[in-house]
Amino acid sequence: MADSFDKTREKEKEVAAHKGMAQQFLTFTVENEEYGVDIMTVREIKGWTETTRLPNSAEYMRGVMNLRGLIIPIFDLRTRFHQGVTETTPKHVVIILAVGERNIGILVDTVSDILDASADQIKPAPTADTQVDAVFISGLISLENRMVVLLDVDHLFDPKHIELAINKTNEIAA
């Protein structure tokens, strides 16, 4: 099911690029930087609630939450970008994303906007040192007074880490 959805999503992106249509990105902030993800990967946006920490999980994996019967691993983007651990408040947000065949959550400071961008507005990832490894960046969009870093969530969240988290959760629940 997820595989056919991913194929459909990729085909829609190709058609949009070919027709010169704009892609849409959900933008959000971490620290004082603005990031974006393809809106087709977004499943849900919800307010922050505490998670259950799993032993021996990656430092940037905040824990897991039960979302209507699904166990969703939650990743702290600030920690993932080596900027420390997010001190959460009720104003923080979790964005639920489809990554491969799994749903994951990312903890961010705020959700900003939905941004329309044509293919020619998206610039390639820089080769210089940035807060985020270049392999995790799918492009940059320069707007009037701000820069939005587009994240490649398929590379940013290695499916092996997600699979380990899900398996640990299932073992604990059994």
CSV table of C-alpha atoms in Angstrom, one decimal:
chain,number,residue,atom,x,y,z
A,1,MET,CA,0.0,0.0,0.0
A,2,ALA,CA,2.7,2.5,1.0
A,3,ASP,CA,4.7,1.5,-2.0
A,4,SER,CA,1.9,2.3,-4.4
A,5,PHE,CA,1.4,5.6,-2.6
A,6,ASP,CA,5.1,6.4,-2.9
A,7,LYS,CA,5.0,5.6,-6.6
A,8,THR,CA,2.0,7.8,-7.1
A,9,ARG,CA,3.6,10.7,-5.2
A,10,GLU,CA,6.8,10.4,-7.3
A,11,LYS,CA,4.7,10.4,-10.5
A,12,GLU,CA,2.8,13.5,-9.3
A,13,LYS,CA,6.2,15.3,-8.6
A,14,GLU,CA,7.5,14.4,-12.1
A,15,VAL,CA,4.3,15.6,-13.8
A,16,ALA,CA,4.4,18.8,-11.8
A,17,ALA,CA,8.0,19.4,-12.7
A,18,HIS,CA,7.4,18.7,-16.3
A,19,LYS,CA,4.5,21.0,-16.6
A,20,GLY,CA,6.4,23.7,-14.7
A,21,MET,CA,3.8,23.5,-11.9
A,22,ALA,CA,4.8,24.5,-8.4
A,23,GLN,CA,5.6,22.0,-5.7
A,24,GLN,CA,4.3,22.6,-2.2
A,25,PHE,CA,6.4,22.4,0.9
A,26,LEU,CA,5.4,22.6,4.5
A,27,THR,CA,7.9,25.0,6.2
A,28,PHE,CA,8.8,25.0,9.9
A,29,THR,CA,11.5,26.3,12.2
A,30,VAL,CA,14.2,24.7,14.3
A,31,GLU,CA,16.3,27.1,16.3
A,32,ASN,CA,16.2,30.2,14.0
A,33,GLU,CA,16.4,28.4,10.8
A,34,GLU,CA,13.6,27.6,8.4
A,35,TYR,CA,13.2,24.2,6.8
A,36,GLY,CA,10.7,22.6,4.4
A,37,VAL,CA,9.5,19.1,3.5
A,38,ASP,CA,7.5,18.0,0.5
A,39,ILE,CA,3.9,18.5,1.6
A,40,MET,CA,3.1,15.1,0.0
A,41,THR,CA,5.1,13.4,2.8
A,42,VAL,CA,3.1,15.2,5.6
A,43,ARG,CA,0.4,13.1,7.2
A,44,GLU,CA,-0.5,15.2,10.2
A,45,ILE,CA,0.5,18.1,12.4
A,46,LYS,CA,-0.1,17.9,16.1
A,47,GLY,CA,0.9,19.7,19.3
A,48,TRP,CA,3.7,18.3,21.4
A,49,THR,CA,2.9,15.5,24.0
A,50,GLU,CA,5.5,13.6,25.9
A,51,THR,CA,6.9,10.5,24.4
A,52,THR,CA,8.1,7.1,25.8
A,53,ARG,CA,11.9,7.0,25.6
A,54,LEU,CA,13.3,3.7,24.4
A,55,PRO,CA,16.6,2.3,25.8
A,56,ASN,CA,19.6,2.3,23.5
A,57,SER,CA,17.9,4.4,20.9
A,58,ALA,CA,19.8,7.0,18.8
A,59,GLU,CA,20.3,10.3,20.7
A,60,TYR,CA,18.1,12.2,18.3
A,61,MET,CA,15.2,9.8,18.7
A,62,ARG,CA,13.1,11.4,21.3
A,63,GLY,CA,10.9,8.4,21.9
A,64,VAL,CA,7.7,6.9,20.6
A,65,MET,CA,4.0,7.9,20.8
A,66,ASN,CA,0.8,6.0,20.2
A,67,LEU,CA,-1.2,7.8,17.5
A,68,ARG,CA,-4.6,6.1,17.1
A,69,GLY,CA,-3.1,2.6,17.6
A,70,LEU,CA,0.1,3.2,15.6
A,71,ILE,CA,3.5,3.4,17.3
A,72,ILE,CA,5.2,6.4,15.8
A,73,PRO,CA,8.9,7.1,16.5
A,74,ILE,CA,9.5,10.8,17.2
A,75,PHE,CA,12.8,12.4,16.2
A,76,ASP,CA,14.2,15.7,17.6
A,77,LEU,CA,15.4,17.7,14.6
A,78,ARG,CA,17.5,20.0,16.8
A,79,THR,CA,19.4,17.0,18.2
A,80,ARG,CA,19.6,15.5,14.7
A,81,PHE,CA,21.3,18.7,13.5
A,82,HIS,CA,23.7,18.6,16.4
A,83,GLN,CA,22.3,21.7,18.1
A,84,GLY,CA,21.5,20.2,21.5
A,85,VAL,CA,18.3,18.8,22.8
A,86,THR,CA,15.0,20.6,22.4
A,87,GLU,CA,13.6,21.9,25.7
A,88,THR,CA,9.9,21.2,24.9
A,89,THR,CA,7.0,23.5,25.7
A,90,PRO,CA,3.4,23.2,24.8
A,91,LYS,CA,4.1,25.5,21.7
A,92,HIS,CA,6.3,22.8,20.1
A,93,VAL,CA,4.9,20.8,17.2
A,94,VAL,CA,5.2,17.3,15.9
A,95,ILE,CA,4.9,16.8,12.1
A,96,ILE,CA,4.0,13.2,11.2
A,97,LEU,CA,5.7,12.2,7.9
A,98,ALA,CA,5.6,9.3,5.6
A,99,VAL,CA,9.1,8.0,5.1
A,100,GLY,CA,9.3,4.9,2.9
A,101,GLU,CA,6.7,2.5,4.3
A,102,ARG,CA,6.8,4.0,7.8
A,103,ASN,CA,5.3,7.0,9.5
A,104,ILE,CA,7.6,9.0,11.7
A,105,GLY,CA,7.3,12.3,13.7
A,106,ILE,CA,9.7,15.2,13.8
A,107,LEU,CA,9.8,17.6,16.7
A,108,VAL,CA,10.1,21.2,15.5
A,109,ASP,CA,9.7,24.6,17.1
A,110,THR,CA,6.9,26.0,15.0
A,111,VAL,CA,5.1,25.3,11.7
A,112,SER,CA,5.4,28.3,9.4
A,113,ASP,CA,3.7,28.1,6.1
A,114,ILE,CA,2.9,26.2,3.0
A,115,LEU,CA,5.2,27.3,0.3
A,116,ASP,CA,4.7,27.0,-3.5
A,117,ALA,CA,7.9,26.8,-5.5
A,118,SER,CA,8.5,26.0,-9.1
A,119,ALA,CA,11.4,23.7,-10.1
A,120,ASP,CA,13.5,26.7,-11.2
A,121,GLN,CA,13.2,28.3,-7.8
A,122,ILE,CA,14.8,25.3,-6.1
A,123,LYS,CA,18.6,25.7,-6.0
A,124,PRO,CA,20.9,22.7,-5.4
A,125,ALA,CA,22.3,22.0,-2.0
A,126,PRO,CA,25.6,23.8,-1.1
A,127,THR,CA,28.8,21.9,-0.8
A,128,ALA,CA,30.0,24.2,2.1
A,129,ASP,CA,29.7,23.2,5.7
A,130,THR,CA,26.2,23.8,7.0
A,131,GLN,CA,24.3,22.8,10.1
A,132,VAL,CA,22.7,20.0,8.1
A,133,ASP,CA,24.8,17.5,6.1
A,134,ALA,CA,24.4,18.2,2.4
A,135,VAL,CA,23.1,14.7,1.7
A,136,PHE,CA,20.0,15.5,3.8
A,137,ILE,CA,19.3,18.6,1.8
A,138,SER,CA,17.2,18.3,-1.4
A,139,GLY,CA,17.5,22.0,-2.3
A,140,LEU,CA,17.2,25.6,-1.2
A,141,ILE,CA,14.6,28.2,-1.9
A,142,SER,CA,15.6,31.9,-1.6
A,143,LEU,CA,12.7,34.2,-0.8
A,144,GLU,CA,12.7,38.0,-0.3
A,145,ASN,CA,14.3,38.1,3.1
A,146,ARG,CA,14.7,34.4,4.0
A,147,MET,CA,16.2,31.1,2.9
A,148,VAL,CA,14.3,27.8,3.3
A,149,VAL,CA,16.3,24.6,3.4
A,150,LEU,CA,14.4,21.7,1.8
A,151,LEU,CA,15.1,18.4,3.6
A,152,ASP,CA,15.3,15.0,2.0
A,153,VAL,CA,13.5,13.0,4.8
A,154,ASP,CA,14.3,9.7,3.1
A,155,HIS,CA,18.0,10.3,3.7
A,156,LEU,CA,17.6,12.2,6.9
A,157,PHE,CA,16.0,9.3,8.7
A,158,ASP,CA,17.7,6.1,7.9
A,159,PRO,CA,15.1,3.4,7.7
A,160,LYS,CA,17.3,1.0,9.7
A,161,HIS,CA,17.0,3.3,12.8
A,162,ILE,CA,13.3,3.5,12.4
A,163,GLU,CA,12.9,-0.2,12.0
A,164,LEU,CA,15.0,-0.8,15.2
A,165,ALA,CA,12.8,1.6,17.1
A,166,ILE,CA,9.6,-0.1,16.0
A,167,ASN,CA,11.0,-3.6,16.8
A,168,LYS,CA,12.1,-2.4,20.3
A,169,THR,CA,8.7,-1.0,21.0
A,170,ASN,CA,7.0,-4.2,19.9
A,171,GLU,CA,9.3,-6.2,22.2
A,172,ILE,CA,8.5,-4.0,25.1
A,173,ALA,CA,4.7,-4.2,24.5
A,174,ALA,CA,4.8,-8.0,24.2
